[in-house]
Amino acid sequence: MSALTLVIGTRNYSSWSLRPWLLLRHLGLPFEERLFELDSAEFASEVPKLSPSGRVPVLLHGGLRIWESLAICEHASELAGGRGWPQDAALRAQARAVATEMHAGFAALRAACPMNVRATGRRVAMTPPLQQDLRRIDAIWSSCRRDHGERGPFLFGGFSVADAMFAPVVLRIRSYGLPLSGLAGHYRDHMLADAHLSEWIRAAELETRVLPHEEAGAGA
Ligand SMILES: N[C@@H](CCC(=O)N[C@@H](CS)C(=O)NCC(=O)O)C(=O)O
């Protein structure tokens, strides 16, 4: 297999970069990282040379350039013999549905609660759209844990692309103290204890870059 390089943005803020990074780690696929600080001159000049969309993440695999976090996760899963998804076809279909729902949705949560891994103790006004996103996330996590809890600690038992897609949501819920029901809260806690996610959090805590929209530093 040709070498893999994952191009990512500043860990503290780049929620899309975290998703394939975490999946590659869980799949045990060796890869190099190239990090470009978000909103920097170097990002603006170098990333478009590597990424057709001009955004991160992008996976470099031999001559291939794969952009879009979900497409990268699919490719990584194929390289790992399909281990990125549940083996059972029915579970796999459900896991794909929730991963895609995450990739395409939850705009209110994203807008109100930008990812800032280092931030804790933040508060946010609970608007109806945010409440609706949070209820839906709680429903997905709770039903997955109820239905698949005996298979393992992640949404569909073993770690899958679905968990990778929700990892930044776990961090947002932590930063903004968003309420969850019991089962969903257990899932959040399990994810926060994950060794690979903890490695990302520790690295984000060491970063010094502060994006302009975070300059007020509300809890960062
Ligand atoms: N839909 C894309 C979103 C990628 C994205 O928005 N990446 C952000 C960083 S988290 C980015 O590159 N921002 C810099 C820019 O848009 O110039 C994906 O799933 O990968």
Short mmCIF file of C-alpha atoms and ligand atoms in Angstrom, two decimals:
data_model
loop_
_atom_site.label_atom_id
_atom_site.label_comp_id
_atom_site.label_asym_id
_atom_site.label_seq_id
_atom_site.Cartn_x
_atom_site.Cartn_y
_atom_site.Cartn_z
CA MET A 1 0.00 0.00 0.00
CA SER A 2 1.34 3.47 -0.86
CA ALA A 3 2.04 5.74 2.09
CA LEU A 4 -0.82 7.78 3.51
CA THR A 5 -0.55 11.44 4.46
CA LEU A 6 -3.46 13.18 6.16
CA VAL A 7 -3.43 16.94 5.78
CA ILE A 8 -5.22 18.55 8.71
CA GLY A 9 -5.89 21.97 10.22
CA THR A 10 -5.29 23.37 13.70
CA ARG A 11 -6.43 20.59 16.05
CA ASN A 12 -8.19 22.89 18.47
CA TYR A 13 -10.62 24.11 15.82
CA SER A 14 -10.62 21.72 12.85
CA SER A 15 -13.57 19.48 13.57
CA TRP A 16 -13.54 18.02 10.05
CA SER A 17 -9.87 17.06 10.38
CA LEU A 18 -10.52 15.18 13.61
CA ARG A 19 -12.98 12.74 12.01
CA PRO A 20 -10.73 10.87 9.54
CA TRP A 21 -7.71 11.26 11.85
CA LEU A 22 -9.56 9.40 14.59
CA LEU A 23 -10.76 6.69 12.22
CA LEU A 24 -7.27 6.12 10.79
CA ARG A 25 -5.94 5.75 14.34
CA HIS A 26 -8.70 3.31 15.31
CA LEU A 27 -8.13 1.27 12.16
CA GLY A 28 -4.41 1.12 12.95
CA LEU A 29 -3.46 2.41 9.48
CA PRO A 30 -0.04 4.09 9.57
CA PHE A 31 -0.11 7.66 8.23
CA GLU A 32 1.85 10.86 8.32
CA GLU A 33 0.28 14.14 9.28
CA ARG A 34 0.77 17.58 7.75
CA LEU A 35 -0.78 20.33 9.78
CA PHE A 36 -1.55 23.78 8.41
CA GLU A 37 -2.76 26.43 10.83
CA LEU A 38 -6.29 27.50 9.94
CA ASP A 39 -6.65 31.06 8.71
CA SER A 40 -2.91 31.43 8.04
CA ALA A 41 -1.03 32.66 4.98
CA GLU A 42 0.62 29.24 4.67
CA PHE A 43 -2.77 27.52 4.62
CA ALA A 44 -3.97 29.90 1.89
CA SER A 45 -0.90 29.30 -0.28
CA GLU A 46 -0.23 25.57 0.32
CA VAL A 47 -3.53 23.78 0.96
CA PRO A 48 -5.03 24.55 -2.48
CA LYS A 49 -1.99 22.82 -4.02
CA LEU A 50 -2.86 19.65 -2.10
CA SER A 51 -6.64 19.75 -1.79
CA PRO A 52 -8.95 20.25 -4.78
CA SER A 53 -11.52 21.95 -2.53
CA GLY A 54 -8.87 24.13 -0.88
CA ARG A 55 -9.99 22.72 2.48
CA VAL A 56 -8.78 20.24 5.03
CA PRO A 57 -8.84 17.36 5.65
CA VAL A 58 -7.40 15.84 2.50
CA LEU A 59 -5.82 12.38 2.31
CA LEU A 60 -2.83 11.90 0.01
CA HIS A 61 -2.51 8.27 -1.04
CA GLY A 62 0.10 7.74 -3.77
CA GLY A 63 -1.20 9.88 -6.63
CA LEU A 64 -4.70 10.07 -5.15
CA ARG A 65 -6.04 13.13 -3.36
CA ILE A 66 -9.20 12.45 -1.43
CA TRP A 67 -11.01 15.39 0.11
CA GLU A 68 -14.25 15.51 2.15
CA SER A 69 -14.07 13.85 5.55
CA LEU A 70 -16.69 11.18 4.84
CA ALA A 71 -15.05 10.16 1.54
CA ILE A 72 -11.70 9.88 3.35
CA CYS A 73 -13.34 7.67 5.99
CA GLU A 74 -14.81 5.45 3.26
CA HIS A 75 -11.41 5.10 1.58
CA ALA A 76 -9.68 4.34 4.88
CA SER A 77 -12.28 1.70 5.66
CA GLU A 78 -11.70 0.05 2.27
CA LEU A 79 -7.94 0.03 2.90
CA ALA A 80 -8.66 -1.73 6.19
CA GLY A 81 -10.83 -4.43 4.60
CA GLY A 82 -14.10 -2.72 5.48
CA ARG A 83 -13.36 -2.47 9.22
CA GLY A 84 -14.60 1.11 9.34
CA TRP A 85 -18.19 -0.12 9.26
CA PRO A 86 -20.12 -2.86 11.10
CA GLN A 87 -19.86 -6.27 9.42
CA ASP A 88 -23.61 -6.89 9.59
CA ALA A 89 -25.34 -5.35 6.54
CA ALA A 90 -28.34 -4.02 8.50
CA LEU A 91 -26.10 -2.38 11.11
CA ARG A 92 -23.86 -1.04 8.36
CA ALA A 93 -26.85 0.62 6.66
CA GLN A 94 -27.87 2.28 9.94
CA ALA A 95 -24.31 3.37 10.69
CA ARG A 96 -24.08 4.93 7.23
CA ALA A 97 -27.38 6.75 7.80
CA VAL A 98 -26.27 8.36 11.06
CA ALA A 99 -22.78 9.17 9.72
CA THR A 100 -24.33 10.87 6.70
CA GLU A 101 -26.91 12.68 8.85
CA MET A 102 -24.01 14.08 10.88
CA HIS A 103 -21.99 15.05 7.84
CA ALA A 104 -24.91 16.92 6.26
CA GLY A 105 -26.77 18.31 9.25
CA PHE A 106 -26.82 19.81 12.72
CA ALA A 107 -26.26 23.33 11.41
CA ALA A 108 -27.65 25.00 14.56
CA LEU A 109 -25.22 23.14 16.82
CA ARG A 110 -22.32 23.93 14.53
CA ALA A 111 -23.17 27.62 14.36
CA ALA A 112 -23.91 28.12 18.07
CA CYS A 113 -21.13 25.92 19.45
CA PRO A 114 -17.99 26.06 17.29
CA MET A 115 -15.44 23.41 18.23
CA ASN A 116 -12.75 24.70 20.57
CA VAL A 117 -11.19 21.62 22.15
CA ARG A 118 -9.46 23.63 24.90
CA ALA A 119 -12.60 25.46 25.99
CA THR A 120 -14.52 24.35 29.06
CA GLY A 121 -17.27 25.98 31.07
CA ARG A 122 -18.84 27.80 28.14
CA ARG A 123 -22.53 28.63 28.13
CA VAL A 124 -24.79 29.07 25.12
CA ALA A 125 -28.40 30.30 24.78
CA MET A 126 -30.66 27.31 24.20
CA THR A 127 -32.60 28.30 21.07
CA PRO A 128 -35.30 26.03 19.56
CA PRO A 129 -33.06 24.95 16.61
CA LEU A 130 -30.19 24.12 18.97
CA GLN A 131 -32.58 22.22 21.25
CA GLN A 132 -33.84 20.27 18.24
CA ASP A 133 -30.30 19.31 17.14
CA LEU A 134 -29.43 18.27 20.66
CA ARG A 135 -32.60 16.16 21.02
CA ARG A 136 -31.82 14.37 17.76
CA ILE A 137 -28.22 13.69 18.81
CA ASP A 138 -29.44 12.37 22.14
CA ALA A 139 -31.97 10.13 20.36
CA ILE A 140 -29.33 8.68 18.00
CA TRP A 141 -26.80 8.00 20.75
CA SER A 142 -29.40 6.61 23.18
CA SER A 143 -31.04 4.28 20.67
CA CYS A 144 -27.67 3.03 19.42
CA ARG A 145 -26.50 2.30 22.95
CA ARG A 146 -29.82 0.62 23.81
CA ASP A 147 -29.87 -1.53 20.65
CA HIS A 148 -26.15 -2.34 20.29
CA GLY A 149 -24.74 -1.96 23.79
CA GLU A 150 -24.09 -5.70 24.11
CA ARG A 151 -21.83 -5.61 21.01
CA GLY A 152 -19.39 -3.07 22.45
CA PRO A 153 -19.10 0.47 23.84
CA PHE A 154 -19.40 2.50 20.62
CA LEU A 155 -22.55 3.42 18.66
CA PHE A 156 -22.68 0.14 16.75
CA GLY A 157 -20.49 -1.92 19.08
CA GLY A 158 -16.94 -1.58 17.73
CA PHE A 159 -15.58 1.82 16.68
CA SER A 160 -16.95 2.82 13.25
CA VAL A 161 -17.11 5.79 10.92
CA ALA A 162 -20.29 6.81 12.78
CA ASP A 163 -18.26 7.38 15.97
CA ALA A 164 -15.59 9.29 14.05
CA MET A 165 -18.27 11.59 12.60
CA PHE A 166 -19.71 12.36 16.05
CA ALA A 167 -16.36 12.88 17.84
CA PRO A 168 -16.37 16.69 17.43
CA VAL A 169 -19.95 16.77 18.76
CA VAL A 170 -18.73 15.01 21.91
CA LEU A 171 -16.13 17.77 22.33
CA ARG A 172 -18.68 20.54 21.72
CA ILE A 173 -21.02 19.02 24.31
CA ARG A 174 -18.11 19.00 26.76
CA SER A 175 -17.09 22.62 26.08
CA TYR A 176 -20.60 24.06 26.25
CA GLY A 177 -21.93 21.81 29.04
CA LEU A 178 -24.89 20.69 26.89
CA PRO A 179 -27.30 18.36 28.72
CA LEU A 180 -27.74 14.71 27.71
CA SER A 181 -29.87 11.85 28.98
CA GLY A 182 -28.28 8.91 30.81
CA LEU A 183 -27.42 6.56 27.94
CA ALA A 184 -26.22 9.37 25.68
CA GLY A 185 -24.14 10.72 28.56
CA HIS A 186 -22.48 7.33 28.99
CA TYR A 187 -21.54 7.35 25.32
CA ARG A 188 -20.05 10.89 25.65
CA ASP A 189 -18.01 9.75 28.66
CA HIS A 190 -16.77 6.64 26.87
CA MET A 191 -15.67 8.69 23.88
CA LEU A 192 -13.91 11.22 26.11
CA ALA A 193 -11.96 8.36 27.71
CA ASP A 194 -10.88 7.00 24.30
CA ALA A 195 -7.08 6.86 24.07
CA HIS A 196 -6.90 8.23 20.52
CA LEU A 197 -9.35 11.07 21.12
CA SER A 198 -7.42 11.89 24.31
CA GLU A 199 -4.24 12.11 22.23
CA TRP A 200 -5.93 14.67 19.93
CA ILE A 201 -7.21 16.65 22.95
CA ARG A 202 -3.75 16.74 24.54
CA ALA A 203 -2.17 17.93 21.29
CA ALA A 204 -4.87 20.63 20.89
CA GLU A 205 -4.16 21.83 24.43
CA LEU A 206 -0.52 22.43 23.47
CA GLU A 207 -1.39 24.53 20.44
CA THR A 208 -1.06 28.29 20.72
CA ARG A 209 -3.00 29.52 17.69
CA VAL A 210 -6.16 31.50 18.48
CA LEU A 211 -8.57 32.16 15.62
CA PRO A 212 -9.92 35.73 15.26
CA HIS A 213 -13.51 34.74 16.13
CA GLU A 214 -12.21 33.20 19.38
CA GLU A 215 -10.12 36.21 20.39
CA ALA A 216 -12.57 37.23 23.09
CA GLY A 217 -11.45 33.95 24.61
CA ALA A 218 -14.82 33.06 26.14
CA GLY A 219 -13.64 30.17 28.23
CA ALA A 220 -10.93 29.12 25.78
N1 LIG B 1 -17.31 19.20 3.97
C1 LIG B 1 -15.90 19.27 4.27
C2 LIG B 1 -15.66 20.45 5.18
C3 LIG B 1 -14.17 20.82 5.25
C4 LIG B 1 -13.95 22.15 5.94
O1 LIG B 1 -14.83 23.03 6.00
N2 LIG B 1 -12.72 22.33 6.48
C5 LIG B 1 -12.35 23.55 7.14
C6 LIG B 1 -11.50 23.28 8.37
S1 LIG B 1 -12.37 22.36 9.61
C7 LIG B 1 -11.44 24.35 6.22
O2 LIG B 1 -10.65 23.79 5.50
N3 LIG B 1 -11.54 25.68 6.32
C8 LIG B 1 -10.67 26.56 5.63
C9 LIG B 1 -11.30 27.26 4.46
O3 LIG B 1 -12.49 26.98 4.16
O4 LIG B 1 -10.60 28.08 3.86
C10 LIG B 1 -15.44 17.92 4.88
O5 LIG B 1 -16.31 17.12 5.28
O6 LIG B 1 -14.23 17.64 4.92
#
